[in-house]
Short mmCIF file of C-alpha atoms in Angstrom, two decimals:
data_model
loop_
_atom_site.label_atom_id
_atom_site.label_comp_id
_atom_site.label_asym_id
_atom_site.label_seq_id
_atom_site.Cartn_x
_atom_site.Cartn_y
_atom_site.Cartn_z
CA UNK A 6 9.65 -17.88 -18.68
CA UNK A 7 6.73 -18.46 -16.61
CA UNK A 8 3.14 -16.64 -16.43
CA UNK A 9 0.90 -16.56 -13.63
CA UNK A 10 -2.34 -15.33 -12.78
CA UNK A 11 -3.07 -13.83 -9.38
CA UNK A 12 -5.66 -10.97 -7.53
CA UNK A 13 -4.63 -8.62 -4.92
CA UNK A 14 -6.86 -7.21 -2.86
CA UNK A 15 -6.23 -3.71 -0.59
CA UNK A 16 -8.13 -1.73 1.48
CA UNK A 17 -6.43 1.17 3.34
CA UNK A 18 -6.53 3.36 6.30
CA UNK A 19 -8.41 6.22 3.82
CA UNK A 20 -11.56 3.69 4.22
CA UNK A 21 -12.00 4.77 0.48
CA UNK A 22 -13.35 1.14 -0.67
CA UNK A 23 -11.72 -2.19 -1.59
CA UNK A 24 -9.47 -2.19 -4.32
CA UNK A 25 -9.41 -5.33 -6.35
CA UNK A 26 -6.45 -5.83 -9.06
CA UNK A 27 -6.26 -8.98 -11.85
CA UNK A 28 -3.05 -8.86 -13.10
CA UNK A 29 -0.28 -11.53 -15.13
CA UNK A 30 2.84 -11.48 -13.62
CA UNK A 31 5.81 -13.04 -15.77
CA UNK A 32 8.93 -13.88 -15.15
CA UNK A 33 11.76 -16.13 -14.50
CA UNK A 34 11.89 -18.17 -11.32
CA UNK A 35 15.47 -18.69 -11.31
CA UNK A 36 17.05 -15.24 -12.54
CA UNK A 37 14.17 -13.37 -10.50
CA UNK A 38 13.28 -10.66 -13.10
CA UNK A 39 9.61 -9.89 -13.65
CA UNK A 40 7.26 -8.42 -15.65
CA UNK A 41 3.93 -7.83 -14.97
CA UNK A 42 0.17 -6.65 -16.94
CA UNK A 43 -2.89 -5.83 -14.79
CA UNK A 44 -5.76 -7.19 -16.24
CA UNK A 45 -9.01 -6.18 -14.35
CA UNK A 46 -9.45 -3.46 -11.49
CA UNK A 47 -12.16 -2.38 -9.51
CA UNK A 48 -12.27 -0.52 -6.67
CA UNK A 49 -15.82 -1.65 -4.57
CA UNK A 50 -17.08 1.46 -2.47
CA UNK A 51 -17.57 0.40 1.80
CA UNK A 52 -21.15 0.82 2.54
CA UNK A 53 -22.33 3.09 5.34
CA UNK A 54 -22.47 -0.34 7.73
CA UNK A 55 -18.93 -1.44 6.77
CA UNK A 56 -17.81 2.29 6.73
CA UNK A 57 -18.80 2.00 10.81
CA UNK A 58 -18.22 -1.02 11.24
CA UNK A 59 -13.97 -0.48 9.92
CA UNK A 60 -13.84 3.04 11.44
CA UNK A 61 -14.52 1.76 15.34
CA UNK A 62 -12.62 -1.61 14.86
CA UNK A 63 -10.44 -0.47 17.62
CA UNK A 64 -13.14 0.18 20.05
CA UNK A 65 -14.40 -3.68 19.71
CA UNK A 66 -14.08 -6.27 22.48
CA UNK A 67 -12.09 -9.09 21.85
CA UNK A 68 -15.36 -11.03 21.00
CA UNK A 69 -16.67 -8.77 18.91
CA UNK A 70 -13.38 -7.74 17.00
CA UNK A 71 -13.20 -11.58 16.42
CA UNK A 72 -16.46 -11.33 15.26
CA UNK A 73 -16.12 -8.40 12.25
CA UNK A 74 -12.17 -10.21 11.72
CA UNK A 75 -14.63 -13.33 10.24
CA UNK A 76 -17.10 -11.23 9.20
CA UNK A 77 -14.70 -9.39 6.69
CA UNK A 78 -13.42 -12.35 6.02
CA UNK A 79 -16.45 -13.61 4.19
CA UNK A 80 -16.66 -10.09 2.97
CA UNK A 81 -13.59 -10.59 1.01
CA UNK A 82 -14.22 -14.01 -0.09
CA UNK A 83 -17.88 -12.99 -1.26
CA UNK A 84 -16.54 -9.81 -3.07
CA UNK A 85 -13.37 -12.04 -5.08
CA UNK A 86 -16.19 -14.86 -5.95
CA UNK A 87 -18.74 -12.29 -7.47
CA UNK A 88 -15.41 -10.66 -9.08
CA UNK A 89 -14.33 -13.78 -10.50
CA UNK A 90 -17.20 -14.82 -12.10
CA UNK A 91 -18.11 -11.41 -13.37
CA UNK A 92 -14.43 -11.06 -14.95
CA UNK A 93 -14.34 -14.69 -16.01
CA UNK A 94 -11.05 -14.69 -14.77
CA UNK A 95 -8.95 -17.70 -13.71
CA UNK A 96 -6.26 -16.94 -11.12
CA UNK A 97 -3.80 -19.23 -9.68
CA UNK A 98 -4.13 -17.52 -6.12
CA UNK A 99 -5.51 -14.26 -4.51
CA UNK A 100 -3.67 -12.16 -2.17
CA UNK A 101 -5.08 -9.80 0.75
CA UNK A 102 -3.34 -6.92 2.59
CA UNK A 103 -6.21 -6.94 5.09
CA UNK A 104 -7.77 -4.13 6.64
CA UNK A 105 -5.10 -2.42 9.39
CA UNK A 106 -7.10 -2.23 13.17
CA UNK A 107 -3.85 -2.07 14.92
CA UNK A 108 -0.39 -1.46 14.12
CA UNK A 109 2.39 -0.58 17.15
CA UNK A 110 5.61 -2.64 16.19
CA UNK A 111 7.06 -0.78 19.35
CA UNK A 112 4.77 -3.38 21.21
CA UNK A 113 5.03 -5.78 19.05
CA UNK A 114 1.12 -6.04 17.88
CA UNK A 115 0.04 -5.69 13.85
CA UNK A 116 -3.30 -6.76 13.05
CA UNK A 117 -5.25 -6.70 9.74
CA UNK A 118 -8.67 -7.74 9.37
CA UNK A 119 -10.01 -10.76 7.20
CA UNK A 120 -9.77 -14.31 8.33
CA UNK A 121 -7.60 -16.17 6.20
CA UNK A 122 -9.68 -19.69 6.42
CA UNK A 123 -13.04 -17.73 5.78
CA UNK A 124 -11.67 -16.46 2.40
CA UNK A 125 -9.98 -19.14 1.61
CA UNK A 126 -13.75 -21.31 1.86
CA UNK A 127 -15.27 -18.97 -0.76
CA UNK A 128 -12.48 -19.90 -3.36
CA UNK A 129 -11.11 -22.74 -5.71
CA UNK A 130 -7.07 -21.32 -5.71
CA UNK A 131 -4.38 -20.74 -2.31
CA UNK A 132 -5.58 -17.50 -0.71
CA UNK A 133 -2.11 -15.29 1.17
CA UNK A 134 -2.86 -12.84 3.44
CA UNK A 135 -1.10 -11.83 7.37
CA UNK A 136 2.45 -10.37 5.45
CA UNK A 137 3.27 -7.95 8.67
CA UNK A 138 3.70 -10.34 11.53
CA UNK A 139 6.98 -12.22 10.91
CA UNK A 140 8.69 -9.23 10.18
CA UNK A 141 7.63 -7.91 13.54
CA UNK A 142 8.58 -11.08 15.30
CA UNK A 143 11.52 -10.91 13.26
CA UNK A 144 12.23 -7.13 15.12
CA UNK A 145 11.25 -5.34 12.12
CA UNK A 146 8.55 -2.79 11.52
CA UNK A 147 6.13 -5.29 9.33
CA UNK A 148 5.81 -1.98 7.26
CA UNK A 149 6.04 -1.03 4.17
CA UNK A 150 5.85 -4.34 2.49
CA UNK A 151 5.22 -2.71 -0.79
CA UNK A 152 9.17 -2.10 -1.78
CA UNK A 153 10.04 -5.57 -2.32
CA UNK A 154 7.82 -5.34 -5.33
CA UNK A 155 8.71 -1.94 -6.20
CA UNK A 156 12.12 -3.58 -6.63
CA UNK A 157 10.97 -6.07 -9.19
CA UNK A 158 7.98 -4.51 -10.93
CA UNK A 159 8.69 -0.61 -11.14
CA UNK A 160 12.73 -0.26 -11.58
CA UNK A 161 12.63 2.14 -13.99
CA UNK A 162 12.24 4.89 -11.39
CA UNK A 163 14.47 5.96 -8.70
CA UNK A 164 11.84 6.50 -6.35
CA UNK A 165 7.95 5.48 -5.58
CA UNK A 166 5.56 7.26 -3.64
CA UNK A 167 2.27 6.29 -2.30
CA UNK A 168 -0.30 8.33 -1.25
CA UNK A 169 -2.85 6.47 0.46
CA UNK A 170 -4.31 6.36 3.57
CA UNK A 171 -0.91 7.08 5.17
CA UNK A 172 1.95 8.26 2.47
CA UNK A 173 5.40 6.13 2.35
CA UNK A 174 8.48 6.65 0.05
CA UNK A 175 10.72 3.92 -1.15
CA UNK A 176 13.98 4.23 -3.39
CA UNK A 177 14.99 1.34 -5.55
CA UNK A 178 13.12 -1.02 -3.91
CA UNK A 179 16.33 -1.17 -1.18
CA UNK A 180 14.94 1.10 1.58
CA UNK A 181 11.49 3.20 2.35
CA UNK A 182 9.79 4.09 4.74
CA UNK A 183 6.55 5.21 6.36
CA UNK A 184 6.39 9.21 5.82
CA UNK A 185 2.93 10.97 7.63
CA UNK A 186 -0.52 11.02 7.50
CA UNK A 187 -2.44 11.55 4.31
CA UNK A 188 -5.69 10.62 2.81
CA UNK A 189 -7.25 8.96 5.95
CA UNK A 190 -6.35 12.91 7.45
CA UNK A 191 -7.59 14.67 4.45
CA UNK A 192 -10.54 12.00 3.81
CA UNK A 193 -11.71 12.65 7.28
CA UNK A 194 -11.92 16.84 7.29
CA UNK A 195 -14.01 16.12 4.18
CA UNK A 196 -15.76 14.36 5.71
CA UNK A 197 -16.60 17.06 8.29
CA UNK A 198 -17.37 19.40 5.24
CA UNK A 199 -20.25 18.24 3.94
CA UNK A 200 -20.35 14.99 4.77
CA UNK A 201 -17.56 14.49 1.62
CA UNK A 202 -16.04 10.89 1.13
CA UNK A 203 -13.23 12.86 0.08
CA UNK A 204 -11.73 16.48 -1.43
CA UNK A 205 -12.56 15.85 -4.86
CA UNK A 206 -9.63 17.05 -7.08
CA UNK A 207 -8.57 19.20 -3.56
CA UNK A 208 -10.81 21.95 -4.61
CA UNK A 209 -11.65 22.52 -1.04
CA UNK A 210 -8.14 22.17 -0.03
CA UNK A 211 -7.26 24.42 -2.92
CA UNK A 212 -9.71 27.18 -2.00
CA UNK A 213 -7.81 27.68 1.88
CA UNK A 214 -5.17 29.18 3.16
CA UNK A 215 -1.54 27.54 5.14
CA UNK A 216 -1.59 28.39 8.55
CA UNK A 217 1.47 28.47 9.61
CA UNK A 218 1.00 27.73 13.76
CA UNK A 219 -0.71 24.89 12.64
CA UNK A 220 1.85 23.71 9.91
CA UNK A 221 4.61 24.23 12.67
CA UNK A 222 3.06 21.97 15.02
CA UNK A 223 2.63 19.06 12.75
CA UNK A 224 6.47 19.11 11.90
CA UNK A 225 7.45 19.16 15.55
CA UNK A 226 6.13 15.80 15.99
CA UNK A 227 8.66 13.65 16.94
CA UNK A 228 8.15 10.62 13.98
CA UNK A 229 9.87 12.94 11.55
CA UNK A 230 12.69 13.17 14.10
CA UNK A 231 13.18 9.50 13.87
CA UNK A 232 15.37 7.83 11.71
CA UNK A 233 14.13 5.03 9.41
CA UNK A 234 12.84 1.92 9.55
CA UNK A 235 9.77 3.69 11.28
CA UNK A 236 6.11 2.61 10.09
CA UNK A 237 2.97 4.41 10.86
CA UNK A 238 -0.64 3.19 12.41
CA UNK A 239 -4.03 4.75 12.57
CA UNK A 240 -3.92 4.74 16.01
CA UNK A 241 -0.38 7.59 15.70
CA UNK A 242 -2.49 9.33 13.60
CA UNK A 243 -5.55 9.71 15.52
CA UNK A 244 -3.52 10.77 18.83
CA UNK A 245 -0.90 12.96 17.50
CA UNK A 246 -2.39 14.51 13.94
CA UNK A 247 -5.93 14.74 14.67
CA UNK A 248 -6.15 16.86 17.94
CA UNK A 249 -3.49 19.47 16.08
CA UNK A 250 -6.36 19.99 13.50
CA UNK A 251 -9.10 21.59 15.70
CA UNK A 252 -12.21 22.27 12.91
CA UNK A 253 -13.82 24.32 15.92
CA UNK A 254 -10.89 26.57 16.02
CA UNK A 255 -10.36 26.53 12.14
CA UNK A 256 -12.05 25.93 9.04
CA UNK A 257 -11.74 23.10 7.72
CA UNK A 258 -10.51 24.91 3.71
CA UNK A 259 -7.94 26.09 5.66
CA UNK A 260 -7.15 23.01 7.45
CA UNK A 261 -7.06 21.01 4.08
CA UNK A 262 -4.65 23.53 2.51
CA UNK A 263 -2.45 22.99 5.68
CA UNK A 264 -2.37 19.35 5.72
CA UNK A 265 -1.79 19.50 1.85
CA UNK A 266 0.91 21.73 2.77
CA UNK A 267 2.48 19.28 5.19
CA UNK A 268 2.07 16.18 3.16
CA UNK A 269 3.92 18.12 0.39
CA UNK A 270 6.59 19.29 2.63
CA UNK A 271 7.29 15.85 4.45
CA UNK A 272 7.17 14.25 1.09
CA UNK A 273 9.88 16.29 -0.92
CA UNK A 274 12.27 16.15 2.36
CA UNK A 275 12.24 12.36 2.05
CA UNK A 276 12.72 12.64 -1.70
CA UNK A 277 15.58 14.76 -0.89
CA UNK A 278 16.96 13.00 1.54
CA UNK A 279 16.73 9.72 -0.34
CA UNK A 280 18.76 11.72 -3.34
CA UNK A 281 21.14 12.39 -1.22
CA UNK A 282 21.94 8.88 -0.82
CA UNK A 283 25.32 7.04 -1.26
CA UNK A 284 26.16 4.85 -4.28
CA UNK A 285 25.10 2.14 -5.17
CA UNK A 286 21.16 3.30 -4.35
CA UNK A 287 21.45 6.09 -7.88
CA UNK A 288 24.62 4.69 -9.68
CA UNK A 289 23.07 4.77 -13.04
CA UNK A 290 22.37 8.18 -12.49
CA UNK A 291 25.99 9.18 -11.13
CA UNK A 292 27.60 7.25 -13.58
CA UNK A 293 26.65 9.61 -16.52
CA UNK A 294 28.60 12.76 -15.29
CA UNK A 295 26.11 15.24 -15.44
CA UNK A 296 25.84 17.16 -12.62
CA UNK A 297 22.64 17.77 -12.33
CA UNK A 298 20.77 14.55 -11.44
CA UNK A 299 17.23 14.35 -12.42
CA UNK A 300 15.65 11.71 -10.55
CA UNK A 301 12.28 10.32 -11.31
CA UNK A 302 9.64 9.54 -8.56
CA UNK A 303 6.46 7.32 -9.37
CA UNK A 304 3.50 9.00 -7.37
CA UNK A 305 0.35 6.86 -6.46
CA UNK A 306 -1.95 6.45 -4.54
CA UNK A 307 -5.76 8.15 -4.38
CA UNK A 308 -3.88 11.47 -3.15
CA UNK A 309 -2.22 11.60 -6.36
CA UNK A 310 -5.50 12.92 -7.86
CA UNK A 311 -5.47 15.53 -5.30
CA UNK A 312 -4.76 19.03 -7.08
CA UNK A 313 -3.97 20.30 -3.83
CA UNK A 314 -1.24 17.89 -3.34
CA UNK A 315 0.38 17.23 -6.35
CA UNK A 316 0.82 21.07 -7.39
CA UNK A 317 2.59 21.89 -4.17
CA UNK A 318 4.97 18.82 -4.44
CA UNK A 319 5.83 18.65 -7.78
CA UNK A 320 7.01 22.69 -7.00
CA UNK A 321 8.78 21.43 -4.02
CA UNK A 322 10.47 18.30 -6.42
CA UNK A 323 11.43 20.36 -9.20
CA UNK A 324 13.78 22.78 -7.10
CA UNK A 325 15.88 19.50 -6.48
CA UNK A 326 15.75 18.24 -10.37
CA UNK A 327 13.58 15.62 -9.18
CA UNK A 328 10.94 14.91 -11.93
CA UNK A 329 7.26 13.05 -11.73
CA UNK A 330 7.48 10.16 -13.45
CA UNK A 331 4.29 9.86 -16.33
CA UNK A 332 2.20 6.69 -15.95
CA UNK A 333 -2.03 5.99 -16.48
CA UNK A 334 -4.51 6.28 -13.92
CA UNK A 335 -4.87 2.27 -13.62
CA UNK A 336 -1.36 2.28 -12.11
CA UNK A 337 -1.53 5.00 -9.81
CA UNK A 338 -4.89 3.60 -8.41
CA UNK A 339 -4.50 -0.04 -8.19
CA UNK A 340 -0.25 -0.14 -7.68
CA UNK A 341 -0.66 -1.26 -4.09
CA UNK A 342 -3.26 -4.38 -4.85
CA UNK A 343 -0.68 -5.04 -7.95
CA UNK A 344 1.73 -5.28 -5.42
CA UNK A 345 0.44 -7.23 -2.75
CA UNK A 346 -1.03 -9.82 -5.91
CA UNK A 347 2.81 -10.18 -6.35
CA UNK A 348 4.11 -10.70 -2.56
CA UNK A 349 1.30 -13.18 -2.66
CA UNK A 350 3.19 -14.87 -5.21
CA UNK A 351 6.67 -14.96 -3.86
CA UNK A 352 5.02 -16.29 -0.70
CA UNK A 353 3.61 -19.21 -2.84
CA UNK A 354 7.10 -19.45 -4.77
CA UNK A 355 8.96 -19.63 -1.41
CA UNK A 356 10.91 -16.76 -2.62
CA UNK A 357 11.58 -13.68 0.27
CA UNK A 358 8.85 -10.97 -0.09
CA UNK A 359 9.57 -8.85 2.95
CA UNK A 360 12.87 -7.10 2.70
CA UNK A 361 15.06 -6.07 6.24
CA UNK A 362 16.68 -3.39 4.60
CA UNK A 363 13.16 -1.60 4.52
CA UNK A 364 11.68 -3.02 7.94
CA UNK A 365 14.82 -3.08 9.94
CA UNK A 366 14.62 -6.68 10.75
CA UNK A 367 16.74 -8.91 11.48
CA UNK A 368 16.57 -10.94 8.03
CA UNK A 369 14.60 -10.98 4.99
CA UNK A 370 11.75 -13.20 4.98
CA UNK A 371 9.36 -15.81 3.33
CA UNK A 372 6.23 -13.96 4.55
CA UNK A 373 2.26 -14.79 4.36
CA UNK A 374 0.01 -17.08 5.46
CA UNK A 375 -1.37 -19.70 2.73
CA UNK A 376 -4.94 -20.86 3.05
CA UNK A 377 -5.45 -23.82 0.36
CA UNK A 378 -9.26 -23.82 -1.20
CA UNK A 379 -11.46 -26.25 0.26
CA UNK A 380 -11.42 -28.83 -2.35
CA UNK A 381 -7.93 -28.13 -3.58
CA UNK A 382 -7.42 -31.75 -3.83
CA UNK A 383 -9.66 -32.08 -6.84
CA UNK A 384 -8.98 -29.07 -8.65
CA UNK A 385 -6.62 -28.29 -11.53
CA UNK A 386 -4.62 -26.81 -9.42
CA UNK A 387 -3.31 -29.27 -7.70
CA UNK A 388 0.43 -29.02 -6.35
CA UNK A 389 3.13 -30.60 -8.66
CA UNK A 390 6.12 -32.30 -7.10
CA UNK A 391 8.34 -29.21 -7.68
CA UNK A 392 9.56 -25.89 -6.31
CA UNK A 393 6.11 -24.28 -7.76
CA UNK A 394 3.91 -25.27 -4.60
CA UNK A 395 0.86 -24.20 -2.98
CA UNK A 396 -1.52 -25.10 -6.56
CA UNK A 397 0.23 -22.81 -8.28
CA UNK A 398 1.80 -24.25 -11.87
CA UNK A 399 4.38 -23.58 -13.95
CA UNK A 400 2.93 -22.36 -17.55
CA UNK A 401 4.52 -20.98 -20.33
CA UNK A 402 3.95 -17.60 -22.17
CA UNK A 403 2.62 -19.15 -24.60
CA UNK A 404 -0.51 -21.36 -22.78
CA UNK A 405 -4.03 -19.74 -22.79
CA UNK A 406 -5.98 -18.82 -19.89
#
């Protein structure tokens, strides 16, 4: 068995901060089967200046998106330093989602924010980042990435669910997909409620009322028409969602009820229709006779805090015998930096991190770009002749860190 020490770093579309994730991940190289303990979390809170700064990234001019692309770069590297030292922790490598500006696979164009090389100078271990564009270039959807680790890490559940900035569904780890719009919708009507960085608990969600014209034209939108792989961008959302949500026709209570109501709905039908799934994707299940499967579905994400929400899905779950799984509030917070620590990893141990079944590519794929520290030559991290490349070494359970 081997151990290794990583950081993950995610920010998402919900603008609700950085989240930053220490974790152990162990396992063996050659059987594939890991384990993993998160260490350290914190989530850092975007000022005012980045909050700007991120929200009208895809406004910029070439020069200047260049520009904040290095500038959050050094944001990130900054942040990890101060994080490191404060945590006295010792990772083999850090991994970055990035910051989504742009995502249109139709087109062919992902981009996520933070300069690889600009990181990379503010640390003394390989820095991954850029996971999306060989799957693209590939012909997949470079989205969601987080299913290959769902596969390794969180097995013990049929199906995970995250509820971030946009909400996306994953069973087994085999196939998943983008599903709608969800906190960066219900982050920004708070916001236009009091200047709220988000509906704390839903309360304001929970105090409305579903209206139904409304509800009925965000499920005629043609994404839920499609069939998967299909990924989502800011840029859908802000075309398509937004102008369907008029808070000078409506009030925004109402509004939030709504969209709770329509992230609950779209939700449970891709739970259902992900239970309704051949063998071998529930075998276990199917193999006990019972006839009435109870499947278990991990829910993350910041909108699994939301009251709102989670009441009106777990409702919608429980007609089908599908059943919330139970895990703490470090998991359902920091699952996605966990994750992206541990495609970070498989980059560095050359082993595929981006899975076609889930992107619709045309293979699976090595993916990540690896920025080595600026004095990686001298450090104790320096690559051994073997398949463990990239300054990351093999150590055994039993070495101290």
């Amino acid at each position: 068995m081997s151990s290794f020490h990583g950081i993950g770093l995610m920010s998402g579309s919900s603008l609700d901060g950085l989240d930053i994730c220490y974790a152990e991940f162990t396992g063996d190289v050659d059987t594939d089967v890991w384990g993993y303990r998160i260490l350290k979390t914190l989530t850092l809170p975007y000022t005012e200046e980045w909050l700007e700064r991120l929200r009208n990234a895809h406004l910029l001019s070439g020069l200047d998106l260049i520009k904040l692309h290095v500038d959050y770069g050094r944001f990130l590297g900054e942040t990890v330093d101060e994080f490191i030292d404060a945590e006295d922790a010792k990772p083999f490598f850090v991994a970055s989602h990035g910051h989504t500006v742009f995502h249109q696979p139709e087109r062919h164009v992902t981009f996520q924010l933070g300069e690889g090389e600009t990181t990379a100078a503010y640390l003394h271990c390989p820095f991954v980042c850029n996971f999306r564009n060989k799957d693209i270039a590939l012909g997949g959807q470079g989205a969601p990435l987080v299913p290959e680790g769902e596969r390794y890490l969180f097995s013990s559940v049929d199906i995970c669910v995250n509820l971030g900035g946009i909400a996306n569904i994953s069973w087994r780890g085999q196939n998943g997909h983008d599903i709608c719009g969800c906190n960066a919708v219900l982050n920004m009507l708070a916001g236009k409620h009091g200047n709220f960085s988000h509906d704390v608990d839903g309360q304001i969600g929970k105090s409305g009322n579903v209206l139904e014209n409304v509800l009925q034209e965000l499920e005629s939108l043609k994404y839920y028409t499609l069939p998967p792989p299909k990924s989502l961008g800011l840029e859908w959302i802000v075309e398509n969602v937004y102008p369907i949500l008029d808070t000078n026709k409506y009030s925004i209570p109402d509004l939030l009820c709504t969209y709770s109501e329509h992230i609950a709905r779209e939700v449970s039908k891709a739970c259902y229709a992900a239970q309704a799934l051949p063998q071998p994707y529930f075998a276990r299940k199917r193999s006990t006779g019972n006839r009435q499967i109870h499947l278990t579905v991990l829910v993350t994400g910041g909108g699994a805090f939301n009251k709102c929400v989670m009441d009106r899905l777990r409702d919608k779950l429980s007609q089908k015998n599908i059943v919330l799984a139970d895990t703490d509030d470090e998991t359902v917070q920091f699952k996605e930096a966990l994750l992206f620590a541990f495609l970070g990893l498989r980059c560095l141990l050359g082993q595929h991190n981006v899975s076609s079944s889930v992107t619709g590519s045309s293979m699976d794929s090595v993916s990540g770009s690896i920025h080595l520290p600026p004095k990686s030559a001298q450090t104790p991290l320096t690559p051994k002749r073997d398949r463990l490349s990239f300054g990351l070494r093999r150590q055994s359970s039993q070495d101290n860190v």
